[in-house]
CSV table of C-alpha atoms in Angstrom, one decimal:
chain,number,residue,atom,x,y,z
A,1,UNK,CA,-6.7,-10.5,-4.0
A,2,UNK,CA,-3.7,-8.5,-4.4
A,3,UNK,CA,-0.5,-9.0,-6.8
A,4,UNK,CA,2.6,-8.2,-5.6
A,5,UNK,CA,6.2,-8.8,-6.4
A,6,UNK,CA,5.7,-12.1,-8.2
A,7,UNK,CA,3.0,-13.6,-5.4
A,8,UNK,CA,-0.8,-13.3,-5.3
A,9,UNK,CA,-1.9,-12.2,-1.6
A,10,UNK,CA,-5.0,-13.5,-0.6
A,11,UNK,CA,-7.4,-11.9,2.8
A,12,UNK,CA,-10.1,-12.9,3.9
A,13,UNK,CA,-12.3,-12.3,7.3
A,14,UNK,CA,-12.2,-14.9,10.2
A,15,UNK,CA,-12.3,-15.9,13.7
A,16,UNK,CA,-9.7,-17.6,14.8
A,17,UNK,CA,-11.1,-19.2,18.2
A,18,UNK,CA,-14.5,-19.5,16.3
A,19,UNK,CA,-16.7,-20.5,13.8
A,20,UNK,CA,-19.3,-17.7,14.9
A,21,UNK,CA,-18.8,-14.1,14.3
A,22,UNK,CA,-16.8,-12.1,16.8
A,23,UNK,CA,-13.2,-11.3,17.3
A,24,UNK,CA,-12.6,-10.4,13.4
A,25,UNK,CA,-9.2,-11.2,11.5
A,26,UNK,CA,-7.5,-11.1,8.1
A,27,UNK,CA,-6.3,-14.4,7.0
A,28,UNK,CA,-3.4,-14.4,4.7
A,29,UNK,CA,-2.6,-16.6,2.3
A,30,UNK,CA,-0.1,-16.6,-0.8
A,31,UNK,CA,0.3,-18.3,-4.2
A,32,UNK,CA,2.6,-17.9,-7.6
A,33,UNK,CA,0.0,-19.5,-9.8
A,34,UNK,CA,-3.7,-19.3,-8.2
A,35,UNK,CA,-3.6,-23.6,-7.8
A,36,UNK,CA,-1.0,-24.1,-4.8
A,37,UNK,CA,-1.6,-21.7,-1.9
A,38,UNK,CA,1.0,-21.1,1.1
A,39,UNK,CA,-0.9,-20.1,4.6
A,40,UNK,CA,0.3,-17.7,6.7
A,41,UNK,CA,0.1,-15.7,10.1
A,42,UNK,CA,-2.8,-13.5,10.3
A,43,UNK,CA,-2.5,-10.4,8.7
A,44,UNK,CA,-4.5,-8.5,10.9
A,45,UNK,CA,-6.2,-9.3,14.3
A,46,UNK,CA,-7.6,-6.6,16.7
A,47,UNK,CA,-4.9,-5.3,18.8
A,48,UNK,CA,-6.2,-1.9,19.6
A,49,UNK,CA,-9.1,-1.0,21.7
A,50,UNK,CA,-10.8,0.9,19.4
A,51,UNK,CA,-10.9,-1.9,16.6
A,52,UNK,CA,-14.7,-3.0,18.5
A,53,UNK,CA,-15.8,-6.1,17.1
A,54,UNK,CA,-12.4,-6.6,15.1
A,55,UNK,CA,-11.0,-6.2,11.8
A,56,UNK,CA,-13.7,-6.2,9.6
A,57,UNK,CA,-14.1,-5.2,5.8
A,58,UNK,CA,-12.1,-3.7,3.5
A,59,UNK,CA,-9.9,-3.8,0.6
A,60,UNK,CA,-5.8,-4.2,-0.3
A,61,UNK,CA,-4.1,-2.5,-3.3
A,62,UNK,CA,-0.8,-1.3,-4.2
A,63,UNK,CA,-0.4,2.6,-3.8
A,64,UNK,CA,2.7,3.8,-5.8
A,65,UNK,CA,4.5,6.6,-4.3
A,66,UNK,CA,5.2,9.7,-6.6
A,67,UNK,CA,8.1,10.9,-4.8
A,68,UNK,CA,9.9,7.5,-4.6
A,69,UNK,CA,8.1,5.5,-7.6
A,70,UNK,CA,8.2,3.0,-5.1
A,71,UNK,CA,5.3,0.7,-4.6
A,72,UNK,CA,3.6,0.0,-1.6
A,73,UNK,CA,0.7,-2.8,-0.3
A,74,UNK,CA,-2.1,-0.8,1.9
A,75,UNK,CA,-4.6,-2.9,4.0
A,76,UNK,CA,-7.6,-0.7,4.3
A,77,UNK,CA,-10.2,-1.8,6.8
A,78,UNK,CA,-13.3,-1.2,8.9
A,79,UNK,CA,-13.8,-1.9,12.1
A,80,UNK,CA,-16.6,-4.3,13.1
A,81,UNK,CA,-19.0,-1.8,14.9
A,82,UNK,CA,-18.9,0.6,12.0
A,83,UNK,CA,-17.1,3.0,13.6
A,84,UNK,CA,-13.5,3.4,12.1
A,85,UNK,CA,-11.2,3.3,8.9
A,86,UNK,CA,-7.6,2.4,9.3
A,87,UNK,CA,-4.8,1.0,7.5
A,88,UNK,CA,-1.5,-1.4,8.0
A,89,UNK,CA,1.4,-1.9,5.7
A,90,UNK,CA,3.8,-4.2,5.7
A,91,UNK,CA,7.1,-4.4,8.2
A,92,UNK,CA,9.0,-5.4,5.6
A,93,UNK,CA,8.8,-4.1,2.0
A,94,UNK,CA,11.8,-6.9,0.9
A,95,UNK,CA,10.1,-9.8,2.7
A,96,UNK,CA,8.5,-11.4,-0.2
A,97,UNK,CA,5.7,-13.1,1.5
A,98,UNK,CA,4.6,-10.1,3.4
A,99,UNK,CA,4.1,-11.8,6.3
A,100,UNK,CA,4.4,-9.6,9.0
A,101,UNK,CA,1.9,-6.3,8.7
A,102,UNK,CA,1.8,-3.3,11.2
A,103,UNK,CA,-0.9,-0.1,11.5
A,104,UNK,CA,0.3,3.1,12.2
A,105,UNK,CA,0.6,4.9,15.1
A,106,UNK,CA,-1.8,7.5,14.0
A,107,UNK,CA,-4.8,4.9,13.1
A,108,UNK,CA,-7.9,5.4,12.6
A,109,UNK,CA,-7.5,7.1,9.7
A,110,UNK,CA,-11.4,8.2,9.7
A,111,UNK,CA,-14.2,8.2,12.6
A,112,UNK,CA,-17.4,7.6,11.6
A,113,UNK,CA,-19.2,10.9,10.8
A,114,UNK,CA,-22.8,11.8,13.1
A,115,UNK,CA,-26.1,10.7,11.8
A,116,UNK,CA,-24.0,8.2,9.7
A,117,UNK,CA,-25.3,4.7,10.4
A,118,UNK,CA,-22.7,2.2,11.7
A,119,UNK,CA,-23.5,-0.6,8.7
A,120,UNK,CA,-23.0,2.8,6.1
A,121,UNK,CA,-19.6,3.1,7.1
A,122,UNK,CA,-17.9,-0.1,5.9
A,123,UNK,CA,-16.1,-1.9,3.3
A,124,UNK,CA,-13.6,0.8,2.5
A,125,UNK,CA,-11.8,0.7,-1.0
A,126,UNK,CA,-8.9,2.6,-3.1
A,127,UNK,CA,-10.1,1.2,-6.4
A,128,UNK,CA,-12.4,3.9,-7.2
């Protein structure tokens, strides 16, 4: 659950052609007061071929740039074979609903190190 710019953002993994596991999304959803909630698009499906398994766990939070002071929402995930960290932000900063989310072009952000187990190297968090 993320706040941001008067809306609570809620992710959450699933499979949209499926109720088994296996081809890994973010579902989006948004609300003003935690009762009514607005669904979106998916926030993040696999779209790049080292995303094995899908977009599995991971966290969102706001990182506030020092430079700017501007605030930013970060999507940090793993992948689903325990190989990769990356991240997406959102297209549009002004678009209140954050609907539309995009990862960078230099994703993954971190490979999973040798002798590292693939279900070690998961659910990846700023909040510590």
């Amino acid at each position: 659950l993320m706040y941001f710019a008067g809306k609570y953002h809620l992710f959450m993994q699933y499979n949209p052609f499926s109720p088994t596991f296996g081809n890994i999304s973010w579902y989006h959803m948004i609300s003003e007061d935690l009762v009514s909630w607005k669904h979106l698009p998916l926030a993040l499906s696999p779209d790049r071929s080292w995303e094995c398994g899908g977009v599995f766990t991971g966290s969102a939070t706001i990182y506030r740039n020092d430079t700017s002071g501007q605030d930013m929402p970060v999507l940090i995930f793993s992948t689903a074979c325990g190989d990769y960290f990356a991240l997406a932000t959102p297209q549009n900063l002004s678009d209140p609903e954050l609907v539309r989310w995009e990862k960078p072009s230099f994703d993954p952000l971190y490979k999973r190190p040798s002798g590292l187990s693939p279900g070690g190297f998961r659910d990846p968090t700023t909040a510590w």
